[in-house]
C-alpha positions as a Markdown table, in Angstrom:
| # | Residue | x | y | z |
|---|---|---|---|---|
| 1 | Met | 0.2 | 0.0 | -0.1 |
| 2 | Ser | 1.5 | 3.2 | -0.9 |
| 3 | Val | 1.9 | 6.3 | 1.5 |
| 4 | Thr | -0.1 | 8.4 | -0.5 |
| 5 | Thr | -3.1 | 5.7 | -0.1 |
| 6 | Met | -2.4 | 5.7 | 3.9 |
| 7 | Lys | -2.6 | 9.4 | 4.5 |
| 8 | Ser | -6.0 | 9.0 | 2.1 |
| 9 | Tyr | -7.3 | 6.7 | 4.7 |
| 10 | Asn | -6.4 | 8.3 | 7.7 |
| 11 | Tyr | -7.9 | 11.4 | 6.5 |
| 12 | Gln | -11.2 | 9.7 | 5.9 |
| 13 | Arg | -10.8 | 8.2 | 9.0 |
| 14 | Glu | -10.0 | 11.7 | 11.1 |
| 15 | Val | -13.4 | 13.0 | 9.2 |
| 16 | Leu | -15.6 | 10.2 | 10.5 |
| 17 | Lys | -14.0 | 10.8 | 13.8 |
| 18 | Asp | -13.8 | 14.6 | 14.0 |
| 19 | Tyr | -17.3 | 15.6 | 12.5 |
| 20 | Leu | -19.5 | 12.6 | 11.4 |
| 21 | Leu | -19.1 | 11.0 | 14.7 |
| 22 | Ala | -18.6 | 14.0 | 16.6 |
| 23 | Asp | -20.5 | 13.7 | 20.1 |
| 24 | Glu | -23.0 | 17.0 | 18.8 |
| 25 | Val | -23.5 | 15.6 | 15.4 |
| 26 | Ile | -23.8 | 11.9 | 16.1 |
| 27 | Pro | -28.0 | 12.3 | 16.6 |
| 28 | Tyr | -28.6 | 14.1 | 13.1 |
| 29 | Thr | -25.9 | 11.8 | 11.3 |
| 30 | Ser | -27.3 | 8.4 | 12.8 |
| 31 | Ile | -31.3 | 9.2 | 11.3 |
| 32 | Leu | -29.7 | 10.4 | 7.8 |
| 33 | Cys | -28.1 | 6.7 | 8.1 |
| 34 | Gly | -31.4 | 5.6 | 9.5 |
| 35 | Ile | -33.4 | 6.9 | 6.7 |
| 36 | Phe | -30.6 | 5.8 | 3.8 |
| 37 | Met | -30.7 | 2.4 | 5.6 |
| 38 | Cys | -34.5 | 1.9 | 5.1 |
| 39 | Lys | -34.1 | 3.1 | 1.0 |
| 40 | Met | -31.6 | 0.1 | 0.8 |
| 41 | Ala | -33.7 | -2.3 | 2.5 |
| 42 | Tyr | -36.9 | -1.4 | 0.6 |
| 43 | Asp | -35.4 | -1.5 | -2.6 |
| 44 | Leu | -33.3 | -4.7 | -1.9 |
| 45 | Thr | -36.2 | -6.2 | -0.8 |
| 46 | His | -37.9 | -5.2 | -4.0 |
| 47 | Leu | -35.1 | -6.4 | -6.2 |
| 48 | Val | -34.8 | -9.7 | -4.6 |
| 49 | Ser | -38.3 | -10.8 | -4.5 |
| 50 | Ser | -39.0 | -9.4 | -8.4 |
| 51 | Ala | -36.2 | -12.1 | -9.1 |
| 52 | Asn | -37.0 | -14.8 | -7.1 |
| 53 | Leu | -40.9 | -14.9 | -6.2 |
| 54 | Lys | -43.7 | -15.6 | -9.2 |
| 55 | Ser | -46.2 | -14.4 | -6.8 |
| 56 | Tyr | -44.6 | -10.5 | -6.4 |
| 57 | Ala | -45.4 | -9.6 | -9.7 |
| 58 | Ser | -49.6 | -10.9 | -9.4 |
| 59 | Leu | -49.6 | -8.4 | -6.7 |
| 60 | Thr | -51.1 | -5.3 | -6.8 |
| 61 | Lys | -49.6 | -1.8 | -6.6 |
| 62 | Ile | -50.2 | -0.8 | -2.5 |
| 63 | Gln | -49.7 | -4.8 | -2.2 |
| 64 | Arg | -46.0 | -4.4 | -3.7 |
| 65 | Ile | -45.3 | -1.3 | -1.7 |
| 66 | Glu | -46.6 | -2.9 | 1.4 |
| 67 | Trp | -44.3 | -5.9 | 0.8 |
| 68 | Asn | -41.3 | -4.1 | 0.3 |
| 69 | Asn | -42.0 | -2.2 | 3.5 |
| 70 | Arg | -42.3 | -4.8 | 5.6 |
| 71 | Gly | -38.9 | -6.0 | 4.5 |
| 72 | Met | -37.4 | -2.5 | 5.4 |
| 73 | Ser | -39.0 | -2.8 | 8.9 |
| 74 | Ser | -37.6 | -6.4 | 9.2 |
| 75 | Ser | -34.2 | -5.1 | 8.5 |
| 76 | His | -34.9 | -2.6 | 10.9 |
| 77 | Ala | -36.1 | -4.8 | 13.8 |
| 78 | Ile | -32.7 | -7.4 | 13.5 |
| 79 | Phe | -30.9 | -4.5 | 13.7 |
| 80 | Ile | -32.3 | -2.6 | 17.0 |
| 81 | Thr | -33.2 | -5.9 | 18.6 |
| 82 | Thr | -29.4 | -7.0 | 18.1 |
| 83 | Met | -28.4 | -3.8 | 19.6 |
| 84 | Ser | -30.6 | -3.4 | 22.0 |
| 85 | Leu | -30.1 | -7.0 | 23.7 |
| 86 | Tyr | -26.3 | -6.0 | 23.4 |
| 87 | Leu | -26.6 | -2.8 | 25.1 |
| 88 | Val | -29.0 | -4.0 | 27.9 |
| 89 | Phe | -27.9 | -7.4 | 29.0 |
| 90 | Phe | -24.5 | -7.9 | 27.4 |
| 91 | Ser | -22.2 | -4.8 | 27.8 |
| 92 | Asp | -21.5 | -2.3 | 30.7 |
| 93 | His | -23.0 | 1.2 | 28.9 |
| 94 | Phe | -25.9 | 1.1 | 31.2 |
| 95 | Lys | -23.6 | 0.1 | 34.5 |
| 96 | Gly | -24.4 | 2.6 | 37.4 |
| 97 | Pro | -27.1 | 5.6 | 37.3 |
| 98 | Thr | -30.0 | 3.8 | 35.3 |
| 99 | Met | -31.1 | 7.1 | 34.1 |
| 100 | Leu | -28.0 | 8.9 | 33.0 |
| 101 | Arg | -25.8 | 7.2 | 31.5 |
| 102 | Ser | -25.2 | 7.0 | 27.5 |
| 103 | Ser | -22.8 | 6.5 | 25.1 |
| 104 | Asn | -22.2 | 7.3 | 21.5 |
| 105 | Ile | -22.7 | 3.9 | 19.9 |
| 106 | Ser | -26.5 | 4.0 | 22.1 |
| 107 | Thr | -26.9 | 7.6 | 20.9 |
| 108 | Phe | -26.2 | 6.6 | 17.2 |
| 109 | Ser | -28.5 | 3.3 | 17.2 |
| 110 | Leu | -31.4 | 5.3 | 18.7 |
| 111 | Gly | -30.8 | 7.9 | 15.5 |
| 112 | Val | -31.1 | 4.9 | 13.2 |
| 113 | Ser | -34.1 | 3.9 | 15.0 |
| 114 | Ala | -35.5 | 7.5 | 14.9 |
| 115 | Gly | -34.8 | 7.7 | 11.2 |
| 116 | Tyr | -36.4 | 4.2 | 10.7 |
| 117 | Phe | -39.6 | 5.4 | 12.5 |
| 118 | Leu | -40.0 | 8.9 | 10.8 |
| 119 | Thr | -39.7 | 6.9 | 7.3 |
| 120 | Asp | -42.2 | 4.3 | 7.9 |
| 121 | Leu | -44.3 | 7.0 | 9.6 |
| 122 | Ala | -44.0 | 9.2 | 6.5 |
| 123 | Thr | -45.1 | 6.4 | 4.4 |
| 124 | Ile | -48.1 | 5.1 | 6.7 |
| 125 | Leu | -49.2 | 9.1 | 6.5 |
| 126 | Trp | -48.5 | 9.0 | 2.5 |
| 127 | Leu | -50.5 | 6.5 | 1.9 |
| 128 | Tyr | -53.3 | 6.2 | 5.0 |
| 129 | Pro | -55.0 | 4.1 | 5.7 |
| 130 | Ser | -53.6 | 1.3 | 3.1 |
| 131 | Leu | -50.9 | 0.6 | 5.4 |
| 132 | Gly | -52.0 | 0.7 | 8.6 |
| 133 | Gly | -54.6 | 2.7 | 11.0 |
| 134 | Leu | -54.7 | 5.1 | 13.8 |
| 135 | Glu | -52.5 | 2.4 | 16.1 |
| 136 | Tyr | -49.9 | 2.3 | 14.0 |
| 137 | Val | -49.8 | 6.2 | 13.9 |
| 138 | Leu | -49.9 | 6.6 | 17.5 |
| 139 | His | -47.1 | 3.6 | 18.1 |
| 140 | His | -45.0 | 5.2 | 15.6 |
| 141 | Ser | -45.4 | 8.5 | 17.2 |
| 142 | Leu | -44.8 | 7.6 | 20.6 |
| 143 | Ser | -41.8 | 5.6 | 19.9 |
| 144 | Leu | -40.3 | 8.3 | 17.6 |
| 145 | Cys | -40.9 | 11.1 | 20.6 |
| 146 | Ala | -39.4 | 8.7 | 23.5 |
| 147 | Ile | -36.6 | 7.8 | 21.3 |
| 148 | Ser | -35.5 | 11.3 | 20.1 |
| 149 | Tyr | -36.1 | 12.8 | 23.4 |
| 150 | Ala | -33.4 | 9.8 | 24.5 |
| 151 | Met | -31.5 | 10.5 | 21.9 |
| 152 | Leu | -30.9 | 13.8 | 22.4 |
| 153 | Thr | -31.0 | 14.2 | 26.3 |
| 154 | Gly | -29.2 | 11.0 | 27.0 |
| 155 | Glu | -31.9 | 10.4 | 29.7 |
| 156 | Gly | -33.5 | 7.2 | 29.9 |
| 157 | Gln | -32.0 | 5.1 | 27.1 |
| 158 | Met | -31.8 | 2.1 | 28.8 |
| 159 | Tyr | -35.6 | 2.1 | 29.2 |
| 160 | Thr | -36.1 | 3.0 | 25.7 |
| 161 | Tyr | -33.8 | 0.1 | 24.3 |
| 162 | Met | -35.8 | -2.4 | 26.7 |
| 163 | Val | -39.0 | -1.2 | 24.6 |
| 164 | Leu | -37.3 | -1.6 | 21.6 |
| 165 | Ile | -36.6 | -5.1 | 22.3 |
| 166 | Ser | -40.3 | -5.9 | 21.4 |
| 167 | Glu | -39.2 | -5.0 | 18.1 |
| 168 | Ser | -38.0 | -8.8 | 18.0 |
| 169 | Thr | -41.5 | -9.8 | 16.9 |
| 170 | Thr | -41.3 | -7.6 | 13.7 |
| 171 | Pro | -39.9 | -10.2 | 11.3 |
| 172 | Gly | -42.4 | -12.9 | 12.5 |
| 173 | Ile | -45.2 | -10.6 | 11.9 |
| 174 | Asn | -44.0 | -9.6 | 8.7 |
| 175 | Met | -43.2 | -13.3 | 7.6 |
| 176 | Arg | -46.9 | -14.3 | 8.6 |
| 177 | Trp | -47.9 | -11.4 | 6.2 |
| 178 | Phe | -45.5 | -12.7 | 3.8 |
| 179 | Leu | -46.8 | -16.0 | 3.4 |
| 180 | Glu | -50.4 | -15.1 | 3.6 |
| 181 | Thr | -50.2 | -12.9 | 0.4 |
| 182 | Ala | -48.1 | -15.3 | -1.4 |
| 183 | Gly | -51.2 | -17.8 | -1.1 |
| 184 | Leu | -49.3 | -20.0 | 1.7 |
| 185 | Lys | -51.8 | -19.5 | 4.6 |
| 186 | Arg | -52.5 | -23.7 | 4.8 |
| 187 | Ser | -48.3 | -23.8 | 4.7 |
| 188 | Gly | -46.4 | -25.9 | 7.3 |
| 189 | Ala | -44.4 | -22.5 | 7.7 |
| 190 | Tyr | -47.4 | -20.7 | 8.3 |
| 191 | Leu | -48.4 | -22.8 | 11.3 |
| 192 | Ile | -45.1 | -22.7 | 12.8 |
| 193 | Asn | -44.8 | -19.2 | 12.0 |
| 194 | Gly | -48.3 | -19.0 | 14.4 |
| 195 | Phe | -47.2 | -21.0 | 17.2 |
| 196 | Val | -43.8 | -19.3 | 17.3 |
| 197 | Met | -45.9 | -15.5 | 17.4 |
| 198 | Val | -48.0 | -16.4 | 20.2 |
| 199 | Phe | -44.9 | -17.2 | 22.5 |
| 200 | Ala | -42.5 | -14.4 | 20.9 |
| 201 | Trp | -45.2 | -12.0 | 21.8 |
| 202 | Leu | -46.1 | -13.1 | 25.2 |
| 203 | Ala | -42.3 | -13.2 | 25.8 |
| 204 | Ala | -41.3 | -9.9 | 23.9 |
| 205 | Arg | -44.1 | -7.8 | 24.5 |
| 206 | Ile | -45.9 | -8.7 | 27.9 |
| 207 | Leu | -43.5 | -10.2 | 30.2 |
| 208 | Leu | -40.6 | -8.0 | 29.2 |
| 209 | Phe | -42.6 | -4.6 | 29.9 |
| 210 | Leu | -43.6 | -6.3 | 33.5 |
| 211 | Tyr | -40.0 | -6.7 | 33.7 |
| 212 | Leu | -39.3 | -3.0 | 32.8 |
| 213 | Phe | -42.3 | -1.8 | 35.1 |
| 214 | His | -40.7 | -3.8 | 37.8 |
| 215 | His | -37.5 | -2.2 | 37.0 |
| 216 | Ile | -38.8 | 1.0 | 37.0 |
| 217 | Tyr | -40.6 | 0.6 | 40.3 |
| 218 | Gln | -37.2 | -0.5 | 41.7 |
| 219 | His | -35.2 | 2.7 | 40.4 |
| 220 | Tyr | -38.2 | 5.2 | 40.8 |
| 221 | Asp | -35.5 | 7.5 | 42.6 |
| 222 | Glu | -33.4 | 7.8 | 39.7 |
| 223 | Val | -37.0 | 8.4 | 37.5 |
| 224 | Gln | -37.4 | 11.4 | 39.9 |
| 225 | Gln | -35.0 | 13.2 | 39.2 |
| 226 | Met | -35.2 | 13.2 | 35.3 |
| 227 | His | -36.8 | 16.5 | 33.5 |
| 228 | Ala | -40.7 | 16.6 | 33.9 |
| 229 | Phe | -41.3 | 15.4 | 30.2 |
| 230 | Gly | -38.8 | 12.7 | 30.3 |
| 231 | Tyr | -40.2 | 11.7 | 33.4 |
| 232 | Leu | -43.7 | 11.4 | 31.6 |
| 233 | Leu | -42.1 | 9.7 | 28.7 |
| 234 | Val | -41.0 | 7.0 | 31.0 |
| 235 | Leu | -44.2 | 6.3 | 32.8 |
| 236 | Gly | -46.5 | 7.0 | 30.0 |
| 237 | Val | -44.9 | 5.7 | 26.7 |
| 238 | Pro | -44.5 | 2.4 | 27.9 |
| 239 | Ala | -47.7 | 2.1 | 29.6 |
| 240 | Val | -49.3 | 3.1 | 26.6 |
| 241 | Ile | -47.8 | 0.8 | 24.2 |
| 242 | Phe | -48.2 | -2.5 | 27.0 |
| 243 | Ile | -51.9 | -1.7 | 26.9 |
| 244 | Met | -51.8 | -2.0 | 22.8 |
| 245 | Asn | -49.7 | -5.1 | 23.4 |
| 246 | Ile | -52.2 | -6.3 | 25.4 |
| 247 | Met | -55.1 | -5.7 | 23.0 |
| 248 | Trp | -53.4 | -7.3 | 20.2 |
| 249 | Phe | -52.3 | -10.6 | 22.2 |
| 250 | Ile | -56.1 | -10.6 | 23.0 |
| 251 | Lys | -56.9 | -10.5 | 19.2 |
| 252 | Ile | -54.4 | -13.2 | 18.5 |
| 253 | Leu | -55.8 | -15.7 | 21.1 |
| 254 | Lys | -59.3 | -14.6 | 19.6 |
| 255 | Gly | -58.0 | -15.6 | 16.5 |
| 256 | Leu | -56.7 | -19.0 | 17.2 |
| 257 | Arg | -59.5 | -19.9 | 19.1 |
| 258 | Lys | -61.5 | -19.0 | 16.1 |
| 259 | Ala | -59.6 | -21.1 | 13.6 |
| 260 | Asn | -59.5 | -23.9 | 16.3 |
| 261 | Ser | -63.7 | -23.9 | 16.6 |
| 262 | Lys | -64.2 | -24.2 | 13.4 |
| 263 | Glu | -61.4 | -27.0 | 12.9 |
| 264 | Ala | -63.1 | -28.8 | 15.8 |
| 265 | Val | -66.7 | -28.4 | 14.1 |
| 266 | Asn | -65.4 | -29.6 | 10.6 |
| 267 | Met | -63.5 | -32.5 | 11.9 |
| 268 | Asn | -66.9 | -33.4 | 14.1 |
| 269 | His | -68.6 | -33.5 | 11.0 |
| 270 | Ala | -66.4 | -35.9 | 9.5 |
| 271 | Tyr | -65.6 | -38.2 | 12.5 |
| 272 | Thr | -69.4 | -38.7 | 12.6 |
| 273 | Ser | -70.1 | -39.6 | 9.1 |
| 274 | Pro | -70.7 | -43.0 | 7.5 |
| 275 | Ser | -67.4 | -43.5 | 5.8 |
| 276 | Phe | -65.3 | -42.5 | 8.4 |
| 277 | Ser | -62.7 | -45.2 | 9.9 |
| 278 | Ser | -59.8 | -45.5 | 12.3 |
| 279 | His | -57.3 | -45.1 | 9.1 |
| 280 | Thr | -59.3 | -41.9 | 8.2 |
| 281 | Met | -58.8 | -40.7 | 11.8 |
| 282 | Phe | -54.9 | -41.0 | 11.8 |
| 283 | Lys | -54.4 | -39.8 | 8.1 |
| 284 | Asn | -56.2 | -36.5 | 9.5 |
| 285 | Cys | -54.1 | -36.5 | 12.6 |
| 286 | Phe | -51.0 | -36.7 | 11.0 |
| 287 | His | -51.2 | -35.1 | 7.5 |
| 288 | Lys | -53.5 | -32.1 | 7.6 |
| 289 | Thr | -50.4 | -30.0 | 9.1 |
| 290 | His | -52.3 | -26.7 | 8.0 |
| 291 | Phe | -54.6 | -27.3 | 10.7 |
| 292 | Ser | -53.5 | -26.7 | 14.8 |
| 293 | Phe | -51.8 | -29.6 | 15.7 |
| 294 | Phe | -52.9 | -29.7 | 19.1 |
| 295 | Thr | -56.5 | -29.3 | 18.7 |
| 296 | Glu | -56.3 | -31.9 | 16.2 |
| 297 | Ser | -54.4 | -34.6 | 18.0 |
| 298 | Cys | -56.5 | -33.8 | 21.1 |
| 299 | Tyr | -59.6 | -34.5 | 19.3 |
| 300 | Cys | -58.3 | -37.5 | 17.8 |
| 301 | Leu | -56.8 | -38.8 | 21.2 |
| 302 | Phe | -60.0 | -38.3 | 23.3 |
| 303 | Ser | -63.0 | -38.0 | 20.8 |
| 304 | Tyr | -62.6 | -41.3 | 19.1 |
């Protein structure tokens, strides 16, 4: 490597350190990086899907937009979940006073997430209500507000990351939509996705929030030292999102119960028909993988 090339690399490194990653510039730089990441993920999803999936070409314009947008949201979810888990549970960035700890890497990651929520919120509003209703607007607005405050002030970053761990369920939700849109609703992958989503949602959006509230209670004396607006965000935003998570979880359970009830009726009709046999029973139990495994197995074992 020539001396000129070495000097060029050193100069670029200094520019990155002194300007793009300077403390006062990190929030704005990271937001731009988040928006750029969204654009790349959106275009890459379109490129890969159009080249490898025949069903993609048959989608309507708004379906293709939502398809690409969900690829973008999955990319953000993987990034921010990884960073959140690392910063909260595996690093020492938030050791000490919980409310006042921050670092360049934690601030930068929040900026990337803010760039995503800003981009996704703008897309939802531009195509409203095709990509989501008021609940999505409320969720993204609250998230953007809390993330921006933690990023700009350095207060409450740990709790912000704990809430962002719930984004870990987003790729599964998007995959379920992909499978349904592609006409694979009766596939084994769709069934597995349903079971995984129930447990993932319970862990990341219910139990994790209960742990968060417990942690806030234990460190309430530190929470009280925050500015008034930050204090309201720490108490209010997780509570509102938790209520929304509970409502969505109830819908998930109702959907499973409804699907299982319909299947139970269909199976009862099949098992009471004159042409029913033991061979048919075991064939239904082990080969209709697009139905609920537990419902069908229990019915086969105890109803025959």
